[in-house]
Amino acid sequence: MLDPIQKFNLWWQQAQADSPLQQKSAVCVSTVDKDGMPDGRFVDLKAVESRGFIFCTNLDAPKSVAIQHNPNTAMTIWWDHLGYQVRVKGIAQLVEDELANAYWQSRSRDAQISTLALQQSAEMVDEQSMFDQVNHLTRERGNAIIPRPANWGGYCIHPAKIEFLTFKTSRLHLRELYVRQGEGWRYQLLQP
Ligand SMILES: Cc1cc2nc3c(=O)[nH]c(=O)nc-3n(C[C@H](O)[C@H](O)[C@H](O)COP(=O)(O)O)c2cc1C
């Protein structure tokens, strides 16, 4: 039996190679807020490691506040061109500073500046004020190296369950579920 992380990597490589999408690594991450309300949004999947699925974000944005309160997190993907859906359920945990630093350094300077200049998901007066803030900071920082701010980092979703669905036009989809069991995985099929 293929390890589900290896299987995910195979599907992801295939999805990226054949993708008609501009944002080839977009995945929907769902969280539950302190009032028990679910919320989902797309993020860029940075990496898949044996421990789980890594994305980066502002640590004071609503998704991060929700995770800090309740780490139960889901990740959902639909690759239309392959007919593949993946669903992950697990626990999100902050990644180590060294890894967050490496992802920060891999970001474009524009992305670094906008993270610094703006407060993700806070109310915005108008678009022009956003451009002004970003331009002001761009001038102020010049060419100086921008260190990772304390409110930006990465989360790893440590999976408890991973389900792979192969879509069939007959609706007799193949659904393969992997459930974490100790160091290994239990494999079962689910009715479509
Ligand atoms: C294709 C795509 C990729 C995105 N990637 C990220 C990302 O990697 N990190 C991030 O914080 N927001 C990303 N966003 C923006 C989020 O969808 C969301 O608007 C933002 O993170 C605020 O979410 P929150 O208010 O739930 O915290 C992306 C949006 C799209 C459409």
CSV table of C-alpha atoms and ligand atoms in Angstrom, one decimal:
chain,number,residue,atom,x,y,z
A,1,MET,CA,0.0,0.0,0.0
A,2,LEU,CA,1.3,3.4,-1.0
A,3,ASP,CA,1.9,5.9,1.9
A,4,PRO,CA,-0.8,8.6,1.6
A,5,ILE,CA,1.8,11.4,1.7
A,6,GLN,CA,3.7,9.7,-1.2
A,7,LYS,CA,0.3,9.3,-3.0
A,8,PHE,CA,-0.5,13.0,-2.4
A,9,ASN,CA,2.9,14.0,-3.8
A,10,LEU,CA,2.3,11.9,-7.0
A,11,TRP,CA,-1.1,13.5,-7.5
A,12,TRP,CA,0.3,17.0,-6.8
A,13,GLN,CA,3.2,16.6,-9.2
A,14,GLN,CA,0.8,15.4,-11.8
A,15,ALA,CA,-1.7,18.2,-11.1
A,16,GLN,CA,1.1,20.8,-11.4
A,17,ALA,CA,2.5,19.3,-14.6
A,18,ASP,CA,-0.8,19.3,-16.5
A,19,SER,CA,-2.4,22.3,-14.8
A,20,PRO,CA,-4.3,24.9,-16.8
A,21,LEU,CA,-4.5,27.0,-13.6
A,22,GLN,CA,-2.4,30.1,-12.9
A,23,GLN,CA,-2.3,29.3,-9.2
A,24,LYS,CA,-1.2,25.7,-9.3
A,25,SER,CA,-0.8,25.1,-5.6
A,26,ALA,CA,-4.0,26.7,-4.4
A,27,VAL,CA,-5.8,24.6,-1.7
A,28,CYS,CA,-8.8,25.4,0.5
A,29,VAL,CA,-7.9,25.5,4.2
A,30,SER,CA,-10.9,25.4,6.6
A,31,THR,CA,-10.8,26.4,10.3
A,32,VAL,CA,-13.3,26.7,13.1
A,33,ASP,CA,-13.5,30.0,15.0
A,34,LYS,CA,-14.1,30.5,18.7
A,35,ASP,CA,-17.9,30.7,18.1
A,36,GLY,CA,-17.7,27.2,16.4
A,37,MET,CA,-18.3,28.8,12.9
A,38,PRO,CA,-16.4,27.2,10.0
A,39,ASP,CA,-14.5,29.3,7.5
A,40,GLY,CA,-12.6,28.4,4.4
A,41,ARG,CA,-10.2,30.2,2.2
A,42,PHE,CA,-7.6,29.3,-0.4
A,43,VAL,CA,-3.9,29.4,0.4
A,44,ASP,CA,-0.7,28.4,-1.4
A,45,LEU,CA,0.4,25.0,-0.5
A,46,LYS,CA,4.2,25.4,0.1
A,47,ALA,CA,5.3,21.8,0.7
A,48,VAL,CA,4.2,18.4,1.8
A,49,GLU,CA,6.4,16.6,4.2
A,50,SER,CA,6.0,13.2,6.0
A,51,ARG,CA,4.6,15.2,9.0
A,52,GLY,CA,2.0,17.1,6.9
A,53,PHE,CA,0.9,20.0,4.7
A,54,ILE,CA,2.6,23.4,5.0
A,55,PHE,CA,1.2,26.9,4.2
A,56,CYS,CA,2.3,30.4,5.2
A,57,THR,CA,0.2,33.3,6.4
A,58,ASN,CA,-0.2,36.3,8.8
A,59,LEU,CA,-0.3,35.0,12.3
A,60,ASP,CA,-2.7,37.6,13.5
A,61,ALA,CA,-5.2,37.1,10.6
A,62,PRO,CA,-8.6,35.4,11.3
A,63,LYS,CA,-7.5,32.0,10.1
A,64,SER,CA,-4.5,32.1,12.5
A,65,VAL,CA,-6.6,33.4,15.4
A,66,ALA,CA,-9.0,30.5,14.8
A,67,ILE,CA,-6.2,27.9,14.7
A,68,GLN,CA,-4.7,29.3,17.9
A,69,HIS,CA,-8.1,28.8,19.5
A,70,ASN,CA,-8.9,25.5,17.9
A,71,PRO,CA,-6.2,23.7,15.8
A,72,ASN,CA,-8.7,21.4,14.1
A,73,THR,CA,-8.2,22.2,10.4
A,74,ALA,CA,-9.2,20.8,7.1
A,75,MET,CA,-7.7,21.1,3.7
A,76,THR,CA,-9.6,20.5,0.5
A,77,ILE,CA,-8.5,20.4,-3.2
A,78,TRP,CA,-10.2,19.8,-6.5
A,79,TRP,CA,-8.0,19.2,-9.5
A,80,ASP,CA,-10.6,19.4,-12.3
A,81,HIS,CA,-8.2,18.6,-15.1
A,82,LEU,CA,-7.4,15.2,-13.4
A,83,GLY,CA,-10.8,14.6,-11.8
A,84,TYR,CA,-9.1,14.3,-8.3
A,85,GLN,CA,-10.4,15.5,-5.0
A,86,VAL,CA,-8.3,15.4,-1.8
A,87,ARG,CA,-9.7,16.0,1.7
A,88,VAL,CA,-7.4,16.3,4.7
A,89,LYS,CA,-8.4,16.5,8.4
A,90,GLY,CA,-5.9,17.3,11.0
A,91,ILE,CA,-4.2,19.5,13.6
A,92,ALA,CA,-2.4,22.7,12.5
A,93,GLN,CA,0.8,23.6,14.3
A,94,LEU,CA,3.2,26.5,13.7
A,95,VAL,CA,6.4,25.4,11.9
A,96,GLU,CA,9.9,26.1,13.3
A,97,ASP,CA,11.3,29.6,12.9
A,98,GLU,CA,14.1,28.4,10.6
A,99,LEU,CA,11.6,27.0,8.1
A,100,ALA,CA,9.4,30.1,8.4
A,101,ASN,CA,12.5,32.3,7.8
A,102,ALA,CA,13.3,30.2,4.7
A,103,TYR,CA,9.8,30.7,3.2
A,104,TRP,CA,9.9,34.4,4.1
A,105,GLN,CA,13.2,34.8,2.2
A,106,SER,CA,11.8,32.9,-0.8
A,107,ARG,CA,9.0,35.5,-1.1
A,108,SER,CA,9.3,38.4,-3.6
A,109,ARG,CA,10.3,41.7,-2.2
A,110,ASP,CA,6.8,43.1,-3.1
A,111,ALA,CA,5.1,40.4,-1.1
A,112,GLN,CA,7.4,41.0,1.9
A,113,ILE,CA,6.6,44.8,1.7
A,114,SER,CA,2.9,44.3,1.5
A,115,THR,CA,2.9,41.9,4.4
A,116,LEU,CA,4.7,44.5,6.4
A,117,ALA,CA,2.6,47.4,5.2
A,118,LEU,CA,-0.8,45.8,5.6
A,119,GLN,CA,-2.8,44.0,8.2
A,120,GLN,CA,-4.4,41.0,6.6
A,121,SER,CA,-8.3,41.0,6.8
A,122,ALA,CA,-8.5,44.3,8.7
A,123,GLU,CA,-11.0,46.8,7.2
A,124,MET,CA,-9.6,49.0,4.4
A,125,VAL,CA,-10.7,52.6,3.7
A,126,ASP,CA,-10.1,52.5,0.0
A,127,GLU,CA,-7.6,50.9,-2.5
A,128,GLN,CA,-5.6,54.1,-2.9
A,129,SER,CA,-4.7,54.2,0.8
A,130,MET,CA,-3.4,50.6,0.4
A,131,PHE,CA,-1.2,51.6,-2.6
A,132,ASP,CA,0.0,54.7,-0.6
A,133,GLN,CA,1.0,52.6,2.4
A,134,VAL,CA,2.8,50.1,0.2
A,135,ASN,CA,4.6,52.8,-1.8
A,136,HIS,CA,5.6,54.6,1.3
A,137,LEU,CA,7.2,51.5,2.8
A,138,THR,CA,8.9,50.6,-0.4
A,139,ARG,CA,10.6,54.0,-0.4
A,140,GLU,CA,11.4,53.8,3.3
A,141,ARG,CA,13.0,50.4,3.1
A,142,GLY,CA,15.1,51.1,0.0
A,143,ASN,CA,17.2,48.0,-0.7
A,144,ALA,CA,17.7,46.9,2.9
A,145,ILE,CA,17.0,43.3,3.7
A,146,ILE,CA,13.6,42.8,5.3
A,147,PRO,CA,13.6,40.3,8.2
A,148,ARG,CA,10.6,38.1,8.7
A,149,PRO,CA,8.1,40.0,11.0
A,150,ALA,CA,7.0,38.2,14.1
A,151,ASN,CA,3.4,38.1,12.8
A,152,TRP,CA,4.2,36.0,9.7
A,153,GLY,CA,4.9,32.3,9.7
A,154,GLY,CA,3.9,28.9,8.6
A,155,TYR,CA,1.5,26.2,9.7
A,156,CYS,CA,1.8,22.5,9.2
A,157,ILE,CA,-1.5,20.5,9.1
A,158,HIS,CA,-0.6,17.2,10.7
A,159,PRO,CA,-3.2,14.8,9.1
A,160,ALA,CA,-5.4,12.4,11.0
A,161,LYS,CA,-7.3,11.5,7.8
A,162,ILE,CA,-6.6,11.8,4.1
A,163,GLU,CA,-9.2,10.9,1.5
A,164,PHE,CA,-8.5,10.6,-2.2
A,165,LEU,CA,-11.4,10.7,-4.6
A,166,THR,CA,-11.1,9.7,-8.2
A,167,PHE,CA,-14.1,11.3,-10.0
A,168,LYS,CA,-16.1,9.1,-12.4
A,169,THR,CA,-18.8,10.5,-14.7
A,170,SER,CA,-20.8,7.4,-13.7
A,171,ARG,CA,-20.8,8.9,-10.2
A,172,LEU,CA,-19.2,5.6,-9.0
A,173,HIS,CA,-16.3,7.6,-7.7
A,174,LEU,CA,-13.4,5.7,-6.1
A,175,ARG,CA,-12.9,7.0,-2.6
A,176,GLU,CA,-9.8,5.9,-0.7
A,177,LEU,CA,-9.5,6.9,2.9
A,178,TYR,CA,-6.3,6.7,5.0
A,179,VAL,CA,-6.7,7.0,8.8
A,180,ARG,CA,-3.7,7.6,10.9
A,181,GLN,CA,-3.0,4.7,13.3
A,182,GLY,CA,0.1,5.1,15.4
A,183,GLU,CA,3.0,5.5,13.0
A,184,GLY,CA,1.1,3.9,10.2
A,185,TRP,CA,-2.2,4.3,8.3
A,186,ARG,CA,-5.4,2.2,8.0
A,187,TYR,CA,-6.7,2.1,4.5
A,188,GLN,CA,-10.4,1.7,3.5
A,189,LEU,CA,-12.7,2.4,0.7
A,190,LEU,CA,-15.8,4.5,1.1
A,191,GLN,CA,-19.0,4.3,-0.9
A,192,PRO,CA,-19.4,7.3,-3.3
B,1,LIG,C1,-5.0,31.4,-5.1
B,1,LIG,C2,-4.9,32.1,-3.8
B,1,LIG,C3,-3.8,31.9,-3.0
B,1,LIG,C4,-3.7,32.5,-1.7
B,1,LIG,N1,-2.6,32.2,-1.0
B,1,LIG,C5,-2.6,32.7,0.3
B,1,LIG,C6,-1.5,32.3,1.2
B,1,LIG,O1,-0.6,31.5,0.9
B,1,LIG,N2,-1.5,32.8,2.4
B,1,LIG,C7,-2.5,33.7,2.9
B,1,LIG,O2,-2.4,34.1,4.0
B,1,LIG,N3,-3.5,34.1,2.1
B,1,LIG,C8,-3.5,33.6,0.8
B,1,LIG,N4,-4.6,34.0,0.0
B,1,LIG,C9,-5.6,34.9,0.5
B,1,LIG,C10,-6.6,34.1,1.4
B,1,LIG,O3,-7.5,33.4,0.5
B,1,LIG,C11,-7.4,35.0,2.4
B,1,LIG,O4,-8.1,35.9,1.6
B,1,LIG,C12,-6.5,35.7,3.4
B,1,LIG,O5,-5.5,34.8,3.8
B,1,LIG,C13,-7.3,36.1,4.6
B,1,LIG,O6,-7.9,35.0,5.2
B,1,LIG,P1,-8.4,35.0,6.7
B,1,LIG,O7,-9.2,36.3,6.9
B,1,LIG,O8,-9.4,33.9,6.8
B,1,LIG,O9,-7.3,34.9,7.6
B,1,LIG,C14,-4.7,33.4,-1.3
B,1,LIG,C15,-5.9,33.6,-2.1
B,1,LIG,C16,-6.0,32.9,-3.3
B,1,LIG,C17,-7.2,33.2,-4.1
